[in-house]
JSON list of C-alpha atoms in Angstrom, two decimals:
[
{"chain": "Q", "resi": 147, "resn": "MET", "atom": "CA", "xyz": [41.85, -20.13, 21.08]},
{"chain": "Q", "resi": 148, "resn": "ILE", "atom": "CA", "xyz": [45.21, -21.25, 22.02]},
{"chain": "Q", "resi": 149, "resn": "ASP", "atom": "CA", "xyz": [45.03, -24.81, 22.17]},
{"chain": "Q", "resi": 150, "resn": "PHE", "atom": "CA", "xyz": [48.04, -25.55, 24.66]},
{"chain": "Q", "resi": 151, "resn": "THR", "atom": "CA", "xyz": [47.74, -29.28, 23.55]},
{"chain": "Q", "resi": 152, "resn": "ALA", "atom": "CA", "xyz": [49.46, -28.56, 20.86]},
{"chain": "Q", "resi": 153, "resn": "SER", "atom": "CA", "xyz": [53.20, -28.76, 20.36]},
{"chain": "Q", "resi": 154, "resn": "ALA", "atom": "CA", "xyz": [55.38, -26.31, 21.41]},
{"chain": "Q", "resi": 155, "resn": "ASP", "atom": "CA", "xyz": [56.28, -25.02, 17.77]},
{"chain": "Q", "resi": 156, "resn": "VAL", "atom": "CA", "xyz": [52.51, -24.64, 16.82]},
{"chain": "Q", "resi": 157, "resn": "VAL", "atom": "CA", "xyz": [51.61, -22.54, 20.20]},
{"chain": "Q", "resi": 158, "resn": "ALA", "atom": "CA", "xyz": [55.09, -20.48, 20.16]},
{"chain": "Q", "resi": 159, "resn": "PRO", "atom": "CA", "xyz": [53.50, -18.10, 17.36]},
{"chain": "Q", "resi": 160, "resn": "GLN", "atom": "CA", "xyz": [49.95, -17.92, 18.52]},
{"chain": "Q", "resi": 161, "resn": "LEU", "atom": "CA", "xyz": [51.38, -16.57, 22.18]},
{"chain": "Q", "resi": 162, "resn": "LEU", "atom": "CA", "xyz": [52.88, -13.17, 20.54]},
{"chain": "Q", "resi": 163, "resn": "GLY", "atom": "CA", "xyz": [50.94, -10.17, 21.20]},
{"chain": "Q", "resi": 164, "resn": "ALA", "atom": "CA", "xyz": [48.91, -12.29, 24.37]},
{"chain": "Q", "resi": 165, "resn": "VAL", "atom": "CA", "xyz": [49.18, -11.00, 27.64]},
{"chain": "Q", "resi": 166, "resn": "LEU", "atom": "CA", "xyz": [50.58, -13.02, 30.58]},
{"chain": "Q", "resi": 167, "resn": "THR", "atom": "CA", "xyz": [49.44, -11.53, 34.19]},
{"chain": "Q", "resi": 168, "resn": "HIS", "atom": "CA", "xyz": [51.27, -12.38, 37.23]},
{"chain": "Q", "resi": 169, "resn": "ASN", "atom": "CA", "xyz": [51.97, -10.95, 40.63]},
{"chain": "Q", "resi": 170, "resn": "GLY", "atom": "CA", "xyz": [50.41, -7.56, 39.71]},
{"chain": "Q", "resi": 171, "resn": "VAL", "atom": "CA", "xyz": [52.16, -7.46, 36.44]},
{"chain": "Q", "resi": 172, "resn": "SER", "atom": "CA", "xyz": [50.70, -8.09, 33.21]},
{"chain": "Q", "resi": 173, "resn": "ILE", "atom": "CA", "xyz": [53.45, -8.00, 29.89]},
{"chain": "Q", "resi": 174, "resn": "ARG", "atom": "CA", "xyz": [52.30, -8.55, 26.47]},
{"chain": "Q", "resi": 175, "resn": "ILE", "atom": "CA", "xyz": [54.47, -11.18, 24.84]},
{"chain": "Q", "resi": 176, "resn": "THR", "atom": "CA", "xyz": [57.04, -10.47, 22.39]},
{"chain": "Q", "resi": 177, "resn": "GLU", "atom": "CA", "xyz": [59.60, -13.26, 22.28]},
{"chain": "Q", "resi": 178, "resn": "VAL", "atom": "CA", "xyz": [59.40, -16.69, 22.79]},
{"chain": "Q", "resi": 179, "resn": "GLU", "atom": "CA", "xyz": [61.44, -20.18, 22.27]},
{"chain": "Q", "resi": 180, "resn": "ALA", "atom": "CA", "xyz": [59.88, -23.87, 21.80]},
{"chain": "Q", "resi": 181, "resn": "TYR", "atom": "CA", "xyz": [61.25, -26.65, 23.46]},
{"chain": "Q", "resi": 182, "resn": "LEU", "atom": "CA", "xyz": [60.33, -30.26, 21.57]},
{"chain": "Q", "resi": 183, "resn": "GLY", "atom": "CA", "xyz": [60.71, -32.57, 24.41]},
{"chain": "Q", "resi": 184, "resn": "SER", "atom": "CA", "xyz": [62.97, -35.91, 23.70]},
{"chain": "Q", "resi": 185, "resn": "LYS", "atom": "CA", "xyz": [62.68, -34.86, 20.29]},
{"chain": "Q", "resi": 186, "resn": "ASP", "atom": "CA", "xyz": [65.14, -31.53, 20.96]},
{"chain": "Q", "resi": 187, "resn": "GLU", "atom": "CA", "xyz": [68.73, -31.95, 22.30]},
{"chain": "Q", "resi": 188, "resn": "ALA", "atom": "CA", "xyz": [68.20, -28.35, 24.27]},
{"chain": "Q", "resi": 189, "resn": "SER", "atom": "CA", "xyz": [65.24, -29.11, 26.14]},
{"chain": "Q", "resi": 190, "resn": "HIS", "atom": "CA", "xyz": [65.39, -29.96, 30.13]},
{"chain": "Q", "resi": 191, "resn": "THR", "atom": "CA", "xyz": [63.03, -32.64, 29.10]},
{"chain": "Q", "resi": 192, "resn": "PHE", "atom": "CA", "xyz": [65.24, -33.99, 26.48]},
{"chain": "Q", "resi": 193, "resn": "ASN", "atom": "CA", "xyz": [66.45, -36.98, 28.82]},
{"chain": "Q", "resi": 194, "resn": "GLY", "atom": "CA", "xyz": [63.70, -37.41, 30.99]},
{"chain": "Q", "resi": 195, "resn": "ARG", "atom": "CA", "xyz": [61.39, -36.78, 33.83]},
{"chain": "Q", "resi": 196, "resn": "THR", "atom": "CA", "xyz": [63.26, -35.35, 37.04]},
{"chain": "Q", "resi": 197, "resn": "PRO", "atom": "CA", "xyz": [61.76, -33.88, 39.80]},
{"chain": "Q", "resi": 198, "resn": "ARG", "atom": "CA", "xyz": [63.01, -30.34, 38.30]},
{"chain": "Q", "resi": 199, "resn": "ASN", "atom": "CA", "xyz": [61.15, -30.82, 35.37]},
{"chain": "Q", "resi": 200, "resn": "ALA", "atom": "CA", "xyz": [58.66, -33.11, 36.65]},
{"chain": "Q", "resi": 201, "resn": "ALA", "atom": "CA", "xyz": [55.88, -29.64, 35.69]},
{"chain": "Q", "resi": 202, "resn": "MET", "atom": "CA", "xyz": [57.17, -29.72, 32.20]},
{"chain": "Q", "resi": 203, "resn": "PHE", "atom": "CA", "xyz": [55.60, -33.33, 31.85]},
{"chain": "Q", "resi": 204, "resn": "GLY", "atom": "CA", "xyz": [52.44, -32.21, 33.40]},
{"chain": "Q", "resi": 205, "resn": "PRO", "atom": "CA", "xyz": [49.01, -30.25, 32.20]},
{"chain": "Q", "resi": 206, "resn": "PRO", "atom": "CA", "xyz": [49.49, -27.85, 29.71]},
{"chain": "Q", "resi": 207, "resn": "GLY", "atom": "CA", "xyz": [48.62, -24.28, 30.37]},
{"chain": "Q", "resi": 208, "resn": "ARG", "atom": "CA", "xyz": [50.97, -24.29, 33.42]},
{"chain": "Q", "resi": 209, "resn": "LEU", "atom": "CA", "xyz": [54.05, -22.86, 34.40]},
{"chain": "Q", "resi": 210, "resn": "TYR", "atom": "CA", "xyz": [57.35, -24.15, 34.42]},
{"chain": "Q", "resi": 211, "resn": "VAL", "atom": "CA", "xyz": [59.67, -22.20, 36.70]},
{"chain": "Q", "resi": 212, "resn": "TYR", "atom": "CA", "xyz": [63.34, -23.51, 36.72]},
{"chain": "Q", "resi": 213, "resn": "VAL", "atom": "CA", "xyz": [66.57, -21.39, 38.12]},
{"chain": "Q", "resi": 214, "resn": "SER", "atom": "CA", "xyz": [69.24, -20.43, 35.57]},
{"chain": "Q", "resi": 215, "resn": "TYR", "atom": "CA", "xyz": [72.21, -19.37, 36.60]},
{"chain": "Q", "resi": 216, "resn": "GLY", "atom": "CA", "xyz": [71.84, -19.66, 39.86]},
{"chain": "Q", "resi": 217, "resn": "ILE", "atom": "CA", "xyz": [69.79, -16.58, 39.94]},
{"chain": "Q", "resi": 218, "resn": "HIS", "atom": "CA", "xyz": [67.62, -16.43, 37.34]},
{"chain": "Q", "resi": 219, "resn": "ARG", "atom": "CA", "xyz": [63.35, -17.84, 37.96]},
{"chain": "Q", "resi": 220, "resn": "ASN", "atom": "CA", "xyz": [62.55, -18.34, 33.82]},
{"chain": "Q", "resi": 221, "resn": "GLY", "atom": "CA", "xyz": [59.44, -19.46, 33.02]},
{"chain": "Q", "resi": 222, "resn": "ASN", "atom": "CA", "xyz": [58.08, -21.50, 30.02]},
{"chain": "Q", "resi": 223, "resn": "ILE", "atom": "CA", "xyz": [54.60, -22.27, 29.45]},
{"chain": "Q", "resi": 224, "resn": "VAL", "atom": "CA", "xyz": [53.60, -25.89, 29.28]},
{"chain": "Q", "resi": 225, "resn": "CYS", "atom": "CA", "xyz": [52.55, -27.49, 26.21]},
{"chain": "Q", "resi": 226, "resn": "ALA", "atom": "CA", "xyz": [51.32, -30.72, 24.02]},
{"chain": "Q", "resi": 227, "resn": "PRO", "atom": "CA", "xyz": [49.31, -33.16, 25.65]},
{"chain": "Q", "resi": 228, "resn": "GLU", "atom": "CA", "xyz": [50.12, -34.21, 28.99]},
{"chain": "Q", "resi": 229, "resn": "GLY", "atom": "CA", "xyz": [53.21, -36.63, 29.31]},
{"chain": "Q", "resi": 230, "resn": "ARG", "atom": "CA", "xyz": [55.54, -35.32, 26.38]},
{"chain": "Q", "resi": 231, "resn": "GLY", "atom": "CA", "xyz": [57.28, -32.68, 28.30]},
{"chain": "Q", "resi": 232, "resn": "GLU", "atom": "CA", "xyz": [57.23, -29.51, 25.59]},
{"chain": "Q", "resi": 233, "resn": "GLY", "atom": "CA", "xyz": [57.32, -26.27, 26.45]},
{"chain": "Q", "resi": 234, "resn": "CYS", "atom": "CA", "xyz": [57.20, -22.55, 25.12]},
{"chain": "Q", "resi": 235, "resn": "LEU", "atom": "CA", "xyz": [60.65, -20.17, 27.05]},
{"chain": "Q", "resi": 236, "resn": "LEU", "atom": "CA", "xyz": [58.97, -17.14, 27.74]},
{"chain": "Q", "resi": 237, "resn": "ARG", "atom": "CA", "xyz": [61.73, -14.61, 26.07]},
{"chain": "Q", "resi": 238, "resn": "SER", "atom": "CA", "xyz": [60.89, -11.09, 26.05]},
{"chain": "Q", "resi": 239, "resn": "GLY", "atom": "CA", "xyz": [57.61, -9.08, 26.88]},
{"chain": "Q", "resi": 240, "resn": "GLU", "atom": "CA", "xyz": [56.44, -5.52, 27.27]},
{"chain": "Q", "resi": 241, "resn": "VAL", "atom": "CA", "xyz": [55.30, -4.44, 30.60]},
{"chain": "Q", "resi": 242, "resn": "ILE", "atom": "CA", "xyz": [51.75, -3.29, 29.70]},
{"chain": "Q", "resi": 243, "resn": "LYS", "atom": "CA", "xyz": [50.21, -3.36, 33.70]},
{"chain": "Q", "resi": 244, "resn": "GLY", "atom": "CA", "xyz": [52.09, -2.90, 36.88]},
{"chain": "Q", "resi": 245, "resn": "THR", "atom": "CA", "xyz": [55.04, -0.76, 35.80]},
{"chain": "Q", "resi": 246, "resn": "ASP", "atom": "CA", "xyz": [55.95, 0.39, 39.30]},
{"chain": "Q", "resi": 247, "resn": "ARG", "atom": "CA", "xyz": [56.12, -3.15, 40.57]},
{"chain": "Q", "resi": 248, "resn": "ALA", "atom": "CA", "xyz": [58.44, -4.19, 37.31]},
{"chain": "Q", "resi": 249, "resn": "TYR", "atom": "CA", "xyz": [60.70, -1.36, 38.01]},
{"chain": "Q", "resi": 250, "resn": "GLU", "atom": "CA", "xyz": [60.78, -2.17, 41.81]},
{"chain": "Q", "resi": 251, "resn": "ARG", "atom": "CA", "xyz": [61.93, -5.89, 41.07]},
{"chain": "Q", "resi": 252, "resn": "ARG", "atom": "CA", "xyz": [64.20, -5.18, 38.36]},
{"chain": "Q", "resi": 253, "resn": "GLY", "atom": "CA", "xyz": [65.62, -1.82, 39.43]},
{"chain": "Q", "resi": 254, "resn": "ASN", "atom": "CA", "xyz": [66.67, 1.80, 37.81]},
{"chain": "Q", "resi": 255, "resn": "THR", "atom": "CA", "xyz": [66.47, 0.32, 33.94]},
{"chain": "Q", "resi": 256, "resn": "ASP", "atom": "CA", "xyz": [65.15, 1.56, 30.60]},
{"chain": "Q", "resi": 257, "resn": "PHE", "atom": "CA", "xyz": [61.71, 0.87, 30.20]},
{"chain": "Q", "resi": 258, "resn": "HIS", "atom": "CA", "xyz": [62.26, -1.59, 27.17]},
{"chain": "Q", "resi": 259, "resn": "ASN", "atom": "CA", "xyz": [64.53, -3.69, 29.25]},
{"chain": "Q", "resi": 260, "resn": "LEU", "atom": "CA", "xyz": [61.97, -4.23, 32.11]},
{"chain": "Q", "resi": 261, "resn": "ALA", "atom": "CA", "xyz": [61.13, -7.77, 30.39]},
{"chain": "Q", "resi": 262, "resn": "ARG", "atom": "CA", "xyz": [63.73, -8.12, 27.63]},
{"chain": "Q", "resi": 263, "resn": "GLY", "atom": "CA", "xyz": [65.04, -11.88, 28.26]},
{"chain": "Q", "resi": 264, "resn": "PRO", "atom": "CA", "xyz": [64.19, -14.61, 30.28]},
{"chain": "Q", "resi": 265, "resn": "GLY", "atom": "CA", "xyz": [65.84, -13.75, 33.05]},
{"chain": "Q", "resi": 266, "resn": "ASN", "atom": "CA", "xyz": [64.56, -10.35, 33.48]},
{"chain": "Q", "resi": 267, "resn": "LEU", "atom": "CA", "xyz": [61.23, -11.44, 32.30]},
{"chain": "Q", "resi": 268, "resn": "GLY", "atom": "CA", "xyz": [60.60, -13.46, 35.11]},
{"chain": "Q", "resi": 269, "resn": "LYS", "atom": "CA", "xyz": [62.09, -11.48, 37.37]},
{"chain": "Q", "resi": 270, "resn": "ALA", "atom": "CA", "xyz": [59.84, -8.39, 36.25]},
{"chain": "Q", "resi": 271, "resn": "LEU", "atom": "CA", "xyz": [56.68, -11.15, 36.52]},
{"chain": "Q", "resi": 272, "resn": "GLY", "atom": "CA", "xyz": [57.73, -11.95, 40.23]},
{"chain": "Q", "resi": 273, "resn": "PHE", "atom": "CA", "xyz": [58.47, -15.75, 39.19]},
{"chain": "Q", "resi": 274, "resn": "THR", "atom": "CA", "xyz": [59.42, -18.02, 41.99]},
{"chain": "Q", "resi": 275, "resn": "LEU", "atom": "CA", "xyz": [59.60, -21.76, 42.20]},
{"chain": "Q", "resi": 276, "resn": "ASP", "atom": "CA", "xyz": [56.78, -22.16, 43.95]},
{"chain": "Q", "resi": 277, "resn": "ASP", "atom": "CA", "xyz": [54.77, -21.10, 40.45]},
{"chain": "Q", "resi": 278, "resn": "ASN", "atom": "CA", "xyz": [56.21, -24.10, 38.85]},
{"chain": "Q", "resi": 279, "resn": "GLY", "atom": "CA", "xyz": [53.02, -26.23, 37.87]},
{"chain": "Q", "resi": 280, "resn": "THR", "atom": "CA", "xyz": [50.29, -23.20, 38.59]},
{"chain": "Q", "resi": 281, "resn": "ILE", "atom": "CA", "xyz": [47.81, -22.34, 36.00]},
{"chain": "Q", "resi": 282, "resn": "ILE", "atom": "CA", "xyz": [48.49, -19.21, 33.76]},
{"chain": "Q", "resi": 283, "resn": "ASN", "atom": "CA", "xyz": [46.49, -16.26, 33.71]},
{"chain": "Q", "resi": 284, "resn": "LEU", "atom": "CA", "xyz": [46.60, -15.57, 29.78]},
{"chain": "Q", "resi": 285, "resn": "ASN", "atom": "CA", "xyz": [44.57, -13.13, 27.75]},
{"chain": "Q", "resi": 286, "resn": "GLU", "atom": "CA", "xyz": [44.89, -13.53, 24.04]},
{"chain": "Q", "resi": 287, "resn": "ARG", "atom": "CA", "xyz": [45.38, -11.36, 21.86]},
{"chain": "Q", "resi": 288, "resn": "THR", "atom": "CA", "xyz": [42.61, -9.34, 19.76]},
{"chain": "Q", "resi": 289, "resn": "GLU", "atom": "CA", "xyz": [44.77, -9.40, 16.73]},
{"chain": "Q", "resi": 290, "resn": "GLU", "atom": "CA", "xyz": [47.55, -12.00, 15.24]},
{"chain": "Q", "resi": 291, "resn": "PRO", "atom": "CA", "xyz": [50.55, -9.73, 15.20]},
{"chain": "Q", "resi": 292, "resn": "GLU", "atom": "CA", "xyz": [53.35, -10.17, 12.31]},
{"chain": "Q", "resi": 293, "resn": "TRP", "atom": "CA", "xyz": [56.12, -12.16, 13.39]},
{"chain": "Q", "resi": 294, "resn": "VAL", "atom": "CA", "xyz": [59.58, -14.37, 12.32]},
{"chain": "Q", "resi": 295, "resn": "CYS", "atom": "CA", "xyz": [61.24, -16.98, 13.32]},
{"chain": "Q", "resi": 296, "resn": "GLY", "atom": "CA", "xyz": [64.65, -18.15, 13.65]},
{"chain": "Q", "resi": 297, "resn": "PRO", "atom": "CA", "xyz": [67.29, -19.90, 15.45]},
{"chain": "Q", "resi": 298, "resn": "ARG", "atom": "CA", "xyz": [66.96, -19.26, 19.74]},
{"chain": "Q", "resi": 299, "resn": "ILE", "atom": "CA", "xyz": [69.46, -17.89, 20.95]},
{"chain": "Q", "resi": 300, "resn": "GLY", "atom": "CA", "xyz": [71.61, -18.76, 24.60]},
{"chain": "Q", "resi": 301, "resn": "ILE", "atom": "CA", "xyz": [71.64, -22.13, 24.23]},
{"chain": "Q", "resi": 302, "resn": "SER", "atom": "CA", "xyz": [74.34, -24.85, 23.06]},
{"chain": "Q", "resi": 303, "resn": "LYS", "atom": "CA", "xyz": [72.75, -27.40, 21.76]},
{"chain": "Q", "resi": 304, "resn": "ASN", "atom": "CA", "xyz": [70.54, -27.39, 19.00]},
{"chain": "Q", "resi": 305, "resn": "THR", "atom": "CA", "xyz": [71.00, -24.00, 18.02]},
{"chain": "Q", "resi": 306, "resn": "GLU", "atom": "CA", "xyz": [70.33, -24.41, 14.05]},
{"chain": "Q", "resi": 307, "resn": "ALA", "atom": "CA", "xyz": [66.58, -25.20, 14.78]},
{"chain": "Q", "resi": 308, "resn": "ALA", "atom": "CA", "xyz": [64.52, -22.34, 13.68]},
{"chain": "Q", "resi": 309, "resn": "LEU", "atom": "CA", "xyz": [62.71, -22.24, 17.19]},
{"chain": "Q", "resi": 310, "resn": "ARG", "atom": "CA", "xyz": [62.69, -18.64, 18.26]},
{"chain": "Q", "resi": 311, "resn": "PHE", "atom": "CA", "xyz": [59.54, -16.42, 17.66]},
{"chain": "Q", "resi": 312, "resn": "TRP", "atom": "CA", "xyz": [59.35, -12.91, 17.85]},
{"chain": "Q", "resi": 313, "resn": "ILE", "atom": "CA", "xyz": [57.83, -9.82, 16.86]},
{"chain": "Q", "resi": 314, "resn": "PRO", "atom": "CA", "xyz": [59.99, -7.88, 14.39]},
{"chain": "Q", "resi": 315, "resn": "PHE", "atom": "CA", "xyz": [61.37, -4.71, 15.50]},
{"chain": "Q", "resi": 316, "resn": "ASP", "atom": "CA", "xyz": [60.11, -4.62, 18.63]},
{"chain": "Q", "resi": 317, "resn": "LYS", "atom": "CA", "xyz": [62.29, -3.09, 21.09]},
{"chain": "Q", "resi": 318, "resn": "THR", "atom": "CA", "xyz": [61.68, -5.18, 23.76]},
{"chain": "Q", "resi": 319, "resn": "VAL", "atom": "CA", "xyz": [62.78, -8.23, 21.81]},
{"chain": "Q", "resi": 320, "resn": "SER", "atom": "CA", "xyz": [66.47, -9.69, 23.18]},
{"chain": "Q", "resi": 321, "resn": "ARG", "atom": "CA", "xyz": [69.09, -9.47, 21.16]},
{"chain": "Q", "resi": 322, "resn": "ARG", "atom": "CA", "xyz": [71.78, -11.82, 20.16]},
{"chain": "Q", "resi": 323, "resn": "ARG", "atom": "CA", "xyz": [74.87, -10.79, 22.28]},
{"chain": "Q", "resi": 324, "resn": "GLY", "atom": "CA", "xyz": [77.23, -7.83, 20.65]},
{"chain": "Q", "resi": 325, "resn": "MET", "atom": "CA", "xyz": [74.35, -6.68, 18.64]},
{"chain": "Q", "resi": 326, "resn": "PRO", "atom": "CA", "xyz": [73.04, -3.48, 19.31]},
{"chain": "Q", "resi": 327, "resn": "ALA", "atom": "CA", "xyz": [70.10, -2.38, 21.63]}
]
């Protein structure tokens, strides 16, 4: 059983292979990034609590949904004891239920791209800002998948931290810009 009161870097690999269900779509999580609050310059909570990031300081096991680049609704699972501001960014996953609904939300795309990348995952799951602070619907994995960790991608601060966790060779895992799909 995942203990969401643990630090985000402890919870992150435990999320791999778990199934998150939201708004009629279920996704097997294949990639996450851990953000460690006030100890992590790349975290939305590094400089403290604001109205935008308040959900990250709330009870663990809830969603923190935010707008990225003015268009994407990205989601994190809040971790660590209440008040610490840690979370795991949901980076990628495989749609395993509600595929038709995910295609309606995402449009005509390759199956492996339905929930590849945090913005696409959020769109496939139908995240809205109203979901901010809601309890997650997560079925834990039945067996631990092989996983690896390395530097986070798509950020400009604390880029060397090995806080990105993914299932190797999974076709739904996001790629660094310029890397083949």
